[in-house]
Coordinates of C-alpha atoms in Angstrom, one line a residue:
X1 CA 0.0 0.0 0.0
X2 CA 1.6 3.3 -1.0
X3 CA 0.8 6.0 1.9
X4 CA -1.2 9.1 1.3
X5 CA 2.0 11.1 2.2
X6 CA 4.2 9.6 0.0
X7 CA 1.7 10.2 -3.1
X8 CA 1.6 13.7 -1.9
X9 CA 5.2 14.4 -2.0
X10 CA 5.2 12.3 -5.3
X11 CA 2.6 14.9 -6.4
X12 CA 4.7 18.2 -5.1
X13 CA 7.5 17.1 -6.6
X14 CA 5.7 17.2 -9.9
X15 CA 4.7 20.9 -9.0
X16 CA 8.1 22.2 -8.5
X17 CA 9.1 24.6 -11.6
X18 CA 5.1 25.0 -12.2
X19 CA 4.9 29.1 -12.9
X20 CA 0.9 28.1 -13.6
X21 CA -1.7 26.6 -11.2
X22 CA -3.1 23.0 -12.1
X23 CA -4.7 20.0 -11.3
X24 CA -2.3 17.1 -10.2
X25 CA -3.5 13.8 -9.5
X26 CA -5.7 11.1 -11.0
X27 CA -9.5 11.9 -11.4
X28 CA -10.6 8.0 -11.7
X29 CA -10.4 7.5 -8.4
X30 CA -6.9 7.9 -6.6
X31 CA -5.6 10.3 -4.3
X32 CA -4.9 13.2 -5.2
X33 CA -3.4 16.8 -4.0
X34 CA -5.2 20.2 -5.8
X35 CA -3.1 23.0 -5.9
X36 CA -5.0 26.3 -6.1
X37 CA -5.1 29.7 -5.4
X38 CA -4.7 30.4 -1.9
X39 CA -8.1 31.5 -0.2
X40 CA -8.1 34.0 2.7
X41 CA -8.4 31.8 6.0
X42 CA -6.2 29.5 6.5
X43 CA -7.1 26.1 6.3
X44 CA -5.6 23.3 7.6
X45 CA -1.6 23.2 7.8
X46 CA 1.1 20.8 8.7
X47 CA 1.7 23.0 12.0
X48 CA -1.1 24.1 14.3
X49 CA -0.5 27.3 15.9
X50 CA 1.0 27.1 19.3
X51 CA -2.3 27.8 21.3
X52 CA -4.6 24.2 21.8
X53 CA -7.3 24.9 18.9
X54 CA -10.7 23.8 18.4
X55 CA -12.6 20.9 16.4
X56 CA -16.4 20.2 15.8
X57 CA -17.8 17.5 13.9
X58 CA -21.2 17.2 12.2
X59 CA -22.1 13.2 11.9
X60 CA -24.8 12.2 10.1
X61 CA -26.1 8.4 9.1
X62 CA -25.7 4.8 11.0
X63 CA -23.7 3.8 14.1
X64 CA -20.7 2.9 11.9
X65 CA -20.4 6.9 11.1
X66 CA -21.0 7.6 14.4
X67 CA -17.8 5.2 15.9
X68 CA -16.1 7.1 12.9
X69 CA -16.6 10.4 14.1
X70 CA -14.8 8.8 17.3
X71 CA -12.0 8.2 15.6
X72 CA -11.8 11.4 14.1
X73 CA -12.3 13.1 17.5
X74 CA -9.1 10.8 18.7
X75 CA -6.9 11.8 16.3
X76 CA -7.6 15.6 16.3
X77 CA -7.4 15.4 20.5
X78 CA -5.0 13.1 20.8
X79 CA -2.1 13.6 18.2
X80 CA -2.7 17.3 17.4
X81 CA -4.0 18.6 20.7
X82 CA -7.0 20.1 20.2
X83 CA -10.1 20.7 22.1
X84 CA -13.9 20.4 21.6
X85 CA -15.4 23.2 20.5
X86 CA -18.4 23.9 23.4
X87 CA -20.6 27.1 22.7
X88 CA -17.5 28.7 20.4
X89 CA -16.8 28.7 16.7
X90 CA -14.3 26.0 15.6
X91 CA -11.2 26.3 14.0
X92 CA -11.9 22.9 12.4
X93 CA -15.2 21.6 11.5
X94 CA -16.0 18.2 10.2
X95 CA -18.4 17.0 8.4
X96 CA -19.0 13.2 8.7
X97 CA -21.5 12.3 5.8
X98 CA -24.1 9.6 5.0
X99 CA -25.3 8.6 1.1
X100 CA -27.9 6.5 2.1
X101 CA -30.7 8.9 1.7
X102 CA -31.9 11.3 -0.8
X103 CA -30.5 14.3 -1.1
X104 CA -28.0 13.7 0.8
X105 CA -25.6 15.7 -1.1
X106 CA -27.6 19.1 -1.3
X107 CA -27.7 18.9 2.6
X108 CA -24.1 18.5 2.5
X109 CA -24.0 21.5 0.5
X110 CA -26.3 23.8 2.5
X111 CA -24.4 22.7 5.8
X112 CA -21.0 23.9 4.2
X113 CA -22.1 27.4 2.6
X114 CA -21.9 29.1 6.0
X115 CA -18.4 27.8 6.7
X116 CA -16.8 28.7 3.3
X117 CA -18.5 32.3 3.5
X118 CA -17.0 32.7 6.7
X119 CA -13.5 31.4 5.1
X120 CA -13.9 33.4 2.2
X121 CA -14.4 36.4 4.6
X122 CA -11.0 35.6 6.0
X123 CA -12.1 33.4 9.2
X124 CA -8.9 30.6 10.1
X125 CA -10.6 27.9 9.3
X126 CA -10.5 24.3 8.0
X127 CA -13.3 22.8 6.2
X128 CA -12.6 18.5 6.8
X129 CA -15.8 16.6 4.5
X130 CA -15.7 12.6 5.5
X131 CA -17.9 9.6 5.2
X132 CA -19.9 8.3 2.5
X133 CA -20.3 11.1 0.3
X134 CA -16.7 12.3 0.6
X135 CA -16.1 8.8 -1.1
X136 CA -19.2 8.8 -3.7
X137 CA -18.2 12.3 -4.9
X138 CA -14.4 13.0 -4.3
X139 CA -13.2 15.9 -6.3
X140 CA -16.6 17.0 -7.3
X141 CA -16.8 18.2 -3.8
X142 CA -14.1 20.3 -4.5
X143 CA -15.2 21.8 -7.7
X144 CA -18.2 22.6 -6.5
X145 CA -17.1 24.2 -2.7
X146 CA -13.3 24.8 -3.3
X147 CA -13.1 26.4 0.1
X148 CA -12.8 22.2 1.3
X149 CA -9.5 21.6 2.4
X150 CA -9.5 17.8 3.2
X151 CA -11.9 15.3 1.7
X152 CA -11.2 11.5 2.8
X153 CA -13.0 8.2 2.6
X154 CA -14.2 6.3 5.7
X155 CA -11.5 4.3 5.0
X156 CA -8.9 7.1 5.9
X157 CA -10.2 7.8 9.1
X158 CA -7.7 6.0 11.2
X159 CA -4.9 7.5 8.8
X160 CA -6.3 10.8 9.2
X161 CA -2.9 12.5 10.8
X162 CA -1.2 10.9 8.0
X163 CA -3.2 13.0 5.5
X164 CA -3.3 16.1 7.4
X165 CA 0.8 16.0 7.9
X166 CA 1.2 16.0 4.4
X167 CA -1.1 19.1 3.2
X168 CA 0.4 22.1 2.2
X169 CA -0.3 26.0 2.2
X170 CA -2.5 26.5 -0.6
X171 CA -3.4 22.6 -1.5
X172 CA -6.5 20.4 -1.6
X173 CA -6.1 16.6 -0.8
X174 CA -8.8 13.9 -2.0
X175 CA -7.6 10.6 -0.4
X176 CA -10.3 8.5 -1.7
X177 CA -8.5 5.2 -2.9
X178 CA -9.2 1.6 -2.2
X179 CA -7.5 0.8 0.1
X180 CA -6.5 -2.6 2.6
X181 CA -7.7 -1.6 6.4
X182 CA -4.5 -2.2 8.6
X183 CA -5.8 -4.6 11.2
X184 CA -3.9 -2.8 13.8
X185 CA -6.1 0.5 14.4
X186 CA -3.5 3.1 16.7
X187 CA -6.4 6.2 16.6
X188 CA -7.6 6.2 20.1
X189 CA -11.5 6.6 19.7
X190 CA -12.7 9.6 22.2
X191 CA -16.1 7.7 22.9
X192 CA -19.3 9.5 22.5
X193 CA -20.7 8.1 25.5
X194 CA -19.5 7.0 29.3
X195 CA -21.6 3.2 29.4
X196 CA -21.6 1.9 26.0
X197 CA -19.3 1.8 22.9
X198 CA -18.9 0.5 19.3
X199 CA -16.6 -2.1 17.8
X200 CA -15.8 -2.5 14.4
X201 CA -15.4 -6.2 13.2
X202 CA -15.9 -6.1 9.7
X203 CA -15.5 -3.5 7.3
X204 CA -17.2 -3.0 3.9
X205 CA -19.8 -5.2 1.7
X206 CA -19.9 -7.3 -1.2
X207 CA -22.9 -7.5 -2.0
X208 CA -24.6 -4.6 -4.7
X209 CA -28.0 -4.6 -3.6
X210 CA -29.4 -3.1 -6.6
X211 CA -30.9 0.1 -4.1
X212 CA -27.6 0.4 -2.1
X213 CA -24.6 2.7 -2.4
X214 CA -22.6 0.9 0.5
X215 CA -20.3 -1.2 -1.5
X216 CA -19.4 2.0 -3.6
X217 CA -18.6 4.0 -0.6
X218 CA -17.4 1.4 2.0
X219 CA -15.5 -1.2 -0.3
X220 CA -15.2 -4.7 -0.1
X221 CA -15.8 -6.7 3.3
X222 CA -12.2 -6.9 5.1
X223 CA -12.9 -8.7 8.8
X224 CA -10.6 -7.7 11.9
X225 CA -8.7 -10.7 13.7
X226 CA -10.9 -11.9 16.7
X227 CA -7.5 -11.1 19.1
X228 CA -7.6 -7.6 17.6
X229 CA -11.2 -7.3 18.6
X230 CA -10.8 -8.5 21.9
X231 CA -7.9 -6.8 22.5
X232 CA -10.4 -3.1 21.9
X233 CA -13.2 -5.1 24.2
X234 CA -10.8 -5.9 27.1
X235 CA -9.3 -2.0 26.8
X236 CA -12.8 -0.6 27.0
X237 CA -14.1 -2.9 29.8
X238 CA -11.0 -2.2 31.8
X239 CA -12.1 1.8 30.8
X240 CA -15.5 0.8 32.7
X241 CA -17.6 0.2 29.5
X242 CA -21.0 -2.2 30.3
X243 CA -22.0 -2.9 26.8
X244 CA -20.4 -3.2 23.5
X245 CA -22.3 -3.4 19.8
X246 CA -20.5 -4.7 17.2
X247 CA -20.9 -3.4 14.0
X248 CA -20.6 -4.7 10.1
X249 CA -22.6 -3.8 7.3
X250 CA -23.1 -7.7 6.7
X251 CA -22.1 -8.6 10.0
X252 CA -22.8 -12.6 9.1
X253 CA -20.0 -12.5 6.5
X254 CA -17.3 -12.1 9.5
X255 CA -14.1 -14.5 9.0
X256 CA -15.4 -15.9 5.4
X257 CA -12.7 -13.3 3.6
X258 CA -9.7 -15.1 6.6
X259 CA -7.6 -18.3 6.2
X260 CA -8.8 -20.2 7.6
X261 CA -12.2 -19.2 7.6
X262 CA -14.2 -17.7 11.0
X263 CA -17.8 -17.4 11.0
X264 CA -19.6 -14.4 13.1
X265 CA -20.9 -17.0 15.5
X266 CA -17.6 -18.3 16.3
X267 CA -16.6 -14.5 17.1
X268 CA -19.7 -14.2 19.2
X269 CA -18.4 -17.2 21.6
X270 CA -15.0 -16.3 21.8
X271 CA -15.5 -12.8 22.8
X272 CA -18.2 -14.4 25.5
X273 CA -15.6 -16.9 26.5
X274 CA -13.1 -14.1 27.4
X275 CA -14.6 -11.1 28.4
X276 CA -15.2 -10.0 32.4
X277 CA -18.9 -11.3 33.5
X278 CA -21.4 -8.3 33.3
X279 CA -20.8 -7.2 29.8
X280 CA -23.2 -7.0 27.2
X281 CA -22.6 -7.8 24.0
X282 CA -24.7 -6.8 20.7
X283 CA -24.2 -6.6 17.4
X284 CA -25.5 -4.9 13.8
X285 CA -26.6 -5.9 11.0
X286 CA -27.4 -9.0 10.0
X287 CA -28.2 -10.2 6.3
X288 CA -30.5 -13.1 6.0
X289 CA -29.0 -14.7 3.1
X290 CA -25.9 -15.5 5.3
X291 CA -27.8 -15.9 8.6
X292 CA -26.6 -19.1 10.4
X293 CA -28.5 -20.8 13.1
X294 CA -25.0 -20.7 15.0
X295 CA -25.7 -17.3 15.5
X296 CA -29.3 -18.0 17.0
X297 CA -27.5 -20.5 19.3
X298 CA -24.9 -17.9 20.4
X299 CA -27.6 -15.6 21.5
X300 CA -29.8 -18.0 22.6
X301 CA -26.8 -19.6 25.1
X302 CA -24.3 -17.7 25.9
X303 CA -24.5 -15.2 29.0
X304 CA -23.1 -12.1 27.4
X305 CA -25.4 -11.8 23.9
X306 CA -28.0 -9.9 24.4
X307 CA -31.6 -11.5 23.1
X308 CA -31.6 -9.3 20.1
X309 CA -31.5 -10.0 16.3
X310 CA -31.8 -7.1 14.0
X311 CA -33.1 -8.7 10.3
X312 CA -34.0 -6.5 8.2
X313 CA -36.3 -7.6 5.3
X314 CA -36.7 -4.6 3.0
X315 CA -39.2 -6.0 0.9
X316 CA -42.1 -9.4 1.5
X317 CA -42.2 -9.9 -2.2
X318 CA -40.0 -12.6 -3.9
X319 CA -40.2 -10.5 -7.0
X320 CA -39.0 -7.6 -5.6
X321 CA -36.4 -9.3 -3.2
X322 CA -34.8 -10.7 -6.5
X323 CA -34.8 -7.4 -8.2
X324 CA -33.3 -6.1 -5.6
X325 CA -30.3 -9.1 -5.3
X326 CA -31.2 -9.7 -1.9
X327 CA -30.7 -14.0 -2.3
X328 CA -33.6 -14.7 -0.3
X329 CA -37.7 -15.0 -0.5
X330 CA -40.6 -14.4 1.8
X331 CA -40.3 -18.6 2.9
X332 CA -36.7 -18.5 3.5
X333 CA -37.0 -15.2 5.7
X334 CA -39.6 -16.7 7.9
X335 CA -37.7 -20.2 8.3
X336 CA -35.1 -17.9 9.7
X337 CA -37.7 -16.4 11.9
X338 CA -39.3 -19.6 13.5
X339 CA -35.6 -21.1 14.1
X340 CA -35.3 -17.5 16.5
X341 CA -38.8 -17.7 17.9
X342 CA -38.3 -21.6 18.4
X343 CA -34.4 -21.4 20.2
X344 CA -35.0 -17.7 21.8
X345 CA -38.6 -17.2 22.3
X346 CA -38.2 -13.9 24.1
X347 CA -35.9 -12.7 21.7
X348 CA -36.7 -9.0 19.7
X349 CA -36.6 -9.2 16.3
X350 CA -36.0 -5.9 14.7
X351 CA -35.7 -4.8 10.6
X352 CA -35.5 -2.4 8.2
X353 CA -38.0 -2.0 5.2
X354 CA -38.1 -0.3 2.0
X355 CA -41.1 1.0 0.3
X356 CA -41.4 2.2 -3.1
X357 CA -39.2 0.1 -4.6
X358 CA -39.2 0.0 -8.5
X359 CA -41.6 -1.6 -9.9
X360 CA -43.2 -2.2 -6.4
X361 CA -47.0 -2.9 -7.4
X362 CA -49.8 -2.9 -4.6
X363 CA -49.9 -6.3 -4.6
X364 CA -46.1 -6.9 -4.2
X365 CA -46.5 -3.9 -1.4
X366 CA -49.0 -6.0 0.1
X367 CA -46.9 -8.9 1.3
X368 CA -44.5 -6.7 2.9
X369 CA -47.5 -6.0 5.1
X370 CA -48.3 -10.1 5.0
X371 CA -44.8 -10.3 6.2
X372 CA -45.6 -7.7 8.9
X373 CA -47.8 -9.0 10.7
X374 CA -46.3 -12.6 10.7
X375 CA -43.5 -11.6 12.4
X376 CA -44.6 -8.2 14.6
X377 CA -41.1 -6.7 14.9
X378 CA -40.1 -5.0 17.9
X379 CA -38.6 -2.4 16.4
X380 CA -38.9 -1.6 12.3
X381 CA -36.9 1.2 10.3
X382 CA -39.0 2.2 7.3
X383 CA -37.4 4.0 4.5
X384 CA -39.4 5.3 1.1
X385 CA -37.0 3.9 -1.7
X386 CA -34.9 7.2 -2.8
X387 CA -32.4 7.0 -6.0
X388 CA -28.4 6.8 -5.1
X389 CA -26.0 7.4 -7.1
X390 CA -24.4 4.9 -8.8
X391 CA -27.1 2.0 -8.0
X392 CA -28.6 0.1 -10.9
X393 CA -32.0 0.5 -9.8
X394 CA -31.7 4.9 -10.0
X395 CA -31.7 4.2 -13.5
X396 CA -34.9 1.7 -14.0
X397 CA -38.0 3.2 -15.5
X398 CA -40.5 2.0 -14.0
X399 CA -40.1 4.3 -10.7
X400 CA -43.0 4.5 -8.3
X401 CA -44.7 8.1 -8.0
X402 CA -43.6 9.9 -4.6
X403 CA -47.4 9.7 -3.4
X404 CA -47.7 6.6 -3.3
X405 CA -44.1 5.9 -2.0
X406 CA -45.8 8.6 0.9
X407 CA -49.0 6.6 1.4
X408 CA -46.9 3.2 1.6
X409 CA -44.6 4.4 4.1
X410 CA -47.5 5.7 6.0
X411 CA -49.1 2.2 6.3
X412 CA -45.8 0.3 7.4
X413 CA -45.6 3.0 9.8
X414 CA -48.6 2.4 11.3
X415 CA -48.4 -1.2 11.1
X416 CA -45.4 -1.1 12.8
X417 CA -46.5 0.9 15.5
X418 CA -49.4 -1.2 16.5
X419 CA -46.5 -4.5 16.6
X420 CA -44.3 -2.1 19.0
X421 CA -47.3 -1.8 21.4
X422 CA -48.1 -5.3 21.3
X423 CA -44.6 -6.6 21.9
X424 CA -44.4 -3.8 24.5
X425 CA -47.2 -5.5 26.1
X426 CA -45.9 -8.9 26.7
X427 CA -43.0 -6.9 29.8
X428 CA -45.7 -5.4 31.9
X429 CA -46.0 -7.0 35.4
X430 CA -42.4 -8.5 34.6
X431 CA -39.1 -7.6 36.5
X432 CA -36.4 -6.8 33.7
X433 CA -32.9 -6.5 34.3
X434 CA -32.2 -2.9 33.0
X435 CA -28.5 -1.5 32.2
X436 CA -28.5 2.4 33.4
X437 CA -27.3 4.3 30.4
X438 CA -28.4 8.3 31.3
X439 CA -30.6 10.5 32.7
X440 CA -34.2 10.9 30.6
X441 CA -33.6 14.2 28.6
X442 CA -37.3 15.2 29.4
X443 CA -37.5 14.4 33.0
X444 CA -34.5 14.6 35.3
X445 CA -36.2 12.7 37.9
X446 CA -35.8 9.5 35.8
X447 CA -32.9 7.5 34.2
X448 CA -33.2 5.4 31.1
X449 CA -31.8 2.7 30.2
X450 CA -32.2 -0.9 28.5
X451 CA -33.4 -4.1 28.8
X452 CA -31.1 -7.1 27.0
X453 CA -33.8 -7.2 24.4
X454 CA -32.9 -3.4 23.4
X455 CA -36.4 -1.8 24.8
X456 CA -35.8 1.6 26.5
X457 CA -36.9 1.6 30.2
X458 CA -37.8 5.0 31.8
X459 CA -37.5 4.8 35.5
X460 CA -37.3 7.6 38.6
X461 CA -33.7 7.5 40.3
X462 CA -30.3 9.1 40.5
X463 CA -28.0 9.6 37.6
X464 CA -25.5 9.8 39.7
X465 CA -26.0 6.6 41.9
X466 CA -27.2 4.4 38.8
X467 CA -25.1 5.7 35.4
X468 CA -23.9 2.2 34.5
X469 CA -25.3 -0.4 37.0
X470 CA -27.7 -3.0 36.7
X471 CA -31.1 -2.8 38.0
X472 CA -34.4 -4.7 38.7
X473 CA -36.9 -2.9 37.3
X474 CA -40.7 -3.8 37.8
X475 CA -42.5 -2.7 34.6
X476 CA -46.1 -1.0 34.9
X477 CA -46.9 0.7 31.9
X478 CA -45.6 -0.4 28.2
X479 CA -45.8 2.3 25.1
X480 CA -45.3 1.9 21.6
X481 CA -41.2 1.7 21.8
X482 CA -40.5 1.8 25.3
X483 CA -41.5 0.7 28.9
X484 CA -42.1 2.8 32.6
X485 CA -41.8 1.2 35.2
X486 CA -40.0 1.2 39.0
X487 CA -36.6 -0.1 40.7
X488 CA -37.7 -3.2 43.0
X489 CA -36.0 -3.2 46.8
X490 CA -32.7 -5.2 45.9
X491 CA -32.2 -1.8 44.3
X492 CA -28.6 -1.9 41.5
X493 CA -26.2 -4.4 41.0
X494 CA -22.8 -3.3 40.5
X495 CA -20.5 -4.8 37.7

């Protein structure tokens, strides 16, 4: 792997004897460095002044962005010494981006144009654009807000220092290349929250749904070593972390890229087997085609999985499911389901649907509803199907109007809402072991936290005394997506 710094130098080298500004690099998809006319404001340099500057980042999109933006925070704190920005103006901002939905670019867009106007007006500041759509649109970002000074893939993030060493006055860097993730991770993550953290475990997807930009903007599926893994779960345990989720985009295709091969469920019992008692484990996302019943017998068994699957379906017609590549069909989904219901009957099942699909008739629509109500998820995300770039299906015909992608998403909704009630239903009167996570934003009498199944429990006591602990909760009232209810006398276990 040749490093972002030495393709820089490589590039300046290039530039000496240049009278004229120009454009150095490839534009087909390697990094490259963008000489241009020097804009008032600084930017980002090789040297920060000698005062401890300021950093804020903007994430947008799934859990995987937000452990990014982690990352990004522990390289700006740790290696270049910089603070938070809390109630001032940044000197750095960052913008951590997500593709997955419509428009996503345009809000991209409208969240720079008050940063550049303020660099343009002469304000020190660096403008840093990550995540998805840094890596869909590369240079285009330039072009179109050339007050940028960094754009990087997701990929880059634990390289970040490496890129920002090598800018120089006046110069652009797009480090957007494929590249192999080096297993050994040495950003130090500043966590987002005190109880619970993110684990990476497999990066990437190989799938090309026909709907989904992922594999575009994430690259191919690359799985961390189990030691590496439990070598991060051991260091934030010993930090006093209660619960870790593991994340993947196709979380079931851990180990099948390593010799010899691993499987996710082989993972799951190791890290069980190893880490301190008290820790809970989960995980995202799961992909029915490579769903194994190991997995359901993992969670089913072992002490530290929490009782939580998240399957999502996007669609209950075969037809659909095959336009979309998904490799499985409404019968195959719901074996899947009864193998969970059968080995871990009080398990939640959660998913993600898509509406609107091309070519999506009301019929086809109608068995997503079919497949609804046969499984009554705990939890459902509902999308309406939005063109991304570079996806096969943007560019079918047949498109379904935006009113009936509207109505459609309005009856899932609904639907899906009436199963969170009912599942809801089945805790009252039951005592529920419930890890402390914070205080309740909109009633500081009362903590929240979670039961293993996921489901939010709202409950009066002290932040202070509670934050992290284990406690009996007695649940009396149930509501669409989470539970009240009241500490019993044993009162919080430590752990």
């Amino acid at each position: 792997l040749l490093l972002v710094e030495e393709l820089l130098l490589n590039h300046i080298a290039e530039l000496e004897g240049q009278k004229e500004n120009g454009r150095v690099g490839s534009h087909a998809g390697r990094n490259a460095l963008i000489p241009r006319p020097k804009l008032r404001g600084h930017g980002v340099t090789p040297t920060f002044p000698a005062n401890p500057r300021t950093y804020k980042i903007h994430t947008a999109g799934c859990q995987m962005n937000s452990a990014d933006s982690e990352r990004v925070a522990g390289v700006l704190q740790t290696d270049l010494g910089m603070t938070e920005a809390n109630g001032q103006e940044a000197d750095v901002v960052v913008f951590n981006t997500c593709s997955i939905r419509d428009h996503a670019e345009q809000k991209l867009y409208d969240s720079l144009g008050p940063y550049a106007a303020k660099k343009r007006a002469g304000k020190d500041l660096a403008l840093i654009v990550t995540g998805c759509v840094a890596q869909q649109e590369g240079e285009a970002l330039l072009r179109r807000v050339p007050e940028i000074d960094v754009v990087v893939g997701p990929q880059y993030v634990p390289r970040l220092r490496d890129v920002l060493d090598s800018i120089e006055w006046g110069h652009q860097v797009v480090a957007t290349s494929p590249m192999i993730q080096q297993d050994q991770d040495f950003s130090k993550p500043v966590r987002g929250h005190k109880v619970k953290a993110w684990v990476n475990v497999i990066y990437g997807c190989n799938e090309h749904c026909t709907y989904c930009v992922v594999p575009a903007v994430r690259g191919m599926e690359q799985s961390r070593t189990m030691e590496s893994i439990m070598s991060e779960c051991l260091d934030l345990t010993a930090s006093g972390y209660k619960e870790i989720t593991l994340l993947g985009q196709n979380i079931d295709a851990y180990g099948r890229d390593m010799v010899p091969k691993r499987s996710f469920a082989d993972l799951l019992t190791y890290l069980d087997a190893n880490l301190p008692d008290g820790v809970r484990i989960r995980y995202v996302t799961s992909h029915p085609r490579y769903f194994a019943d190991g997995v359901i017998t993992a969670v089913a068994e072992l002490d530290k999985i929490c009782e939580c699957f998240h399957m999502p379906f996007q669609a209950g017609d075969d037809d659909v499911l095959r336009r979309m590549r998904r490799g499985y069909t409404f019968d195959s989904y719901m074996r899947i389901i009864r193998r969970i219901r059968e080995k871990a009957p009080d398990a939640a099942i959660c998913g993600d649907v898509i509406v609107g699909f091309p070519g999506e008739s009301e019929k086809a629509f109608e068995r997503t509803l079919a497949l609804m109500e046969e499984v009554k998820f705990d939890n459902l995300n509902t999308f309406a199907y939005s063109p991304r770039p570079n996806t096969e299906a943007a560019l079918w015909e047949d498109q379904v109007p935006e009113d009936i992608k509207a109505d459609r998403l309005h009856r899932v909704q609904a639907l899906a809402a009436k199963h969170g009630k009912e599942r809801s239903q089945r805790y009252l009167g039951r005592t529920v072991e419930v890890l402390v996570e914070g205080r309740n934003p909109r009633d500081s009498r009362q903590v929240m936290g979670r039961t293993r199944q996921g489901r939010q429990v709202f409950f009066v006591g002290d932040i202070e005394d509670l934050e992290g602990k284990l406690v009996d909760v007695l649940i009396t009232e149930a509501r669409t997506w989470s539970l009240m209810g009241e500490a019993t006398v044993n009162d919080s276990k430590d752990l």
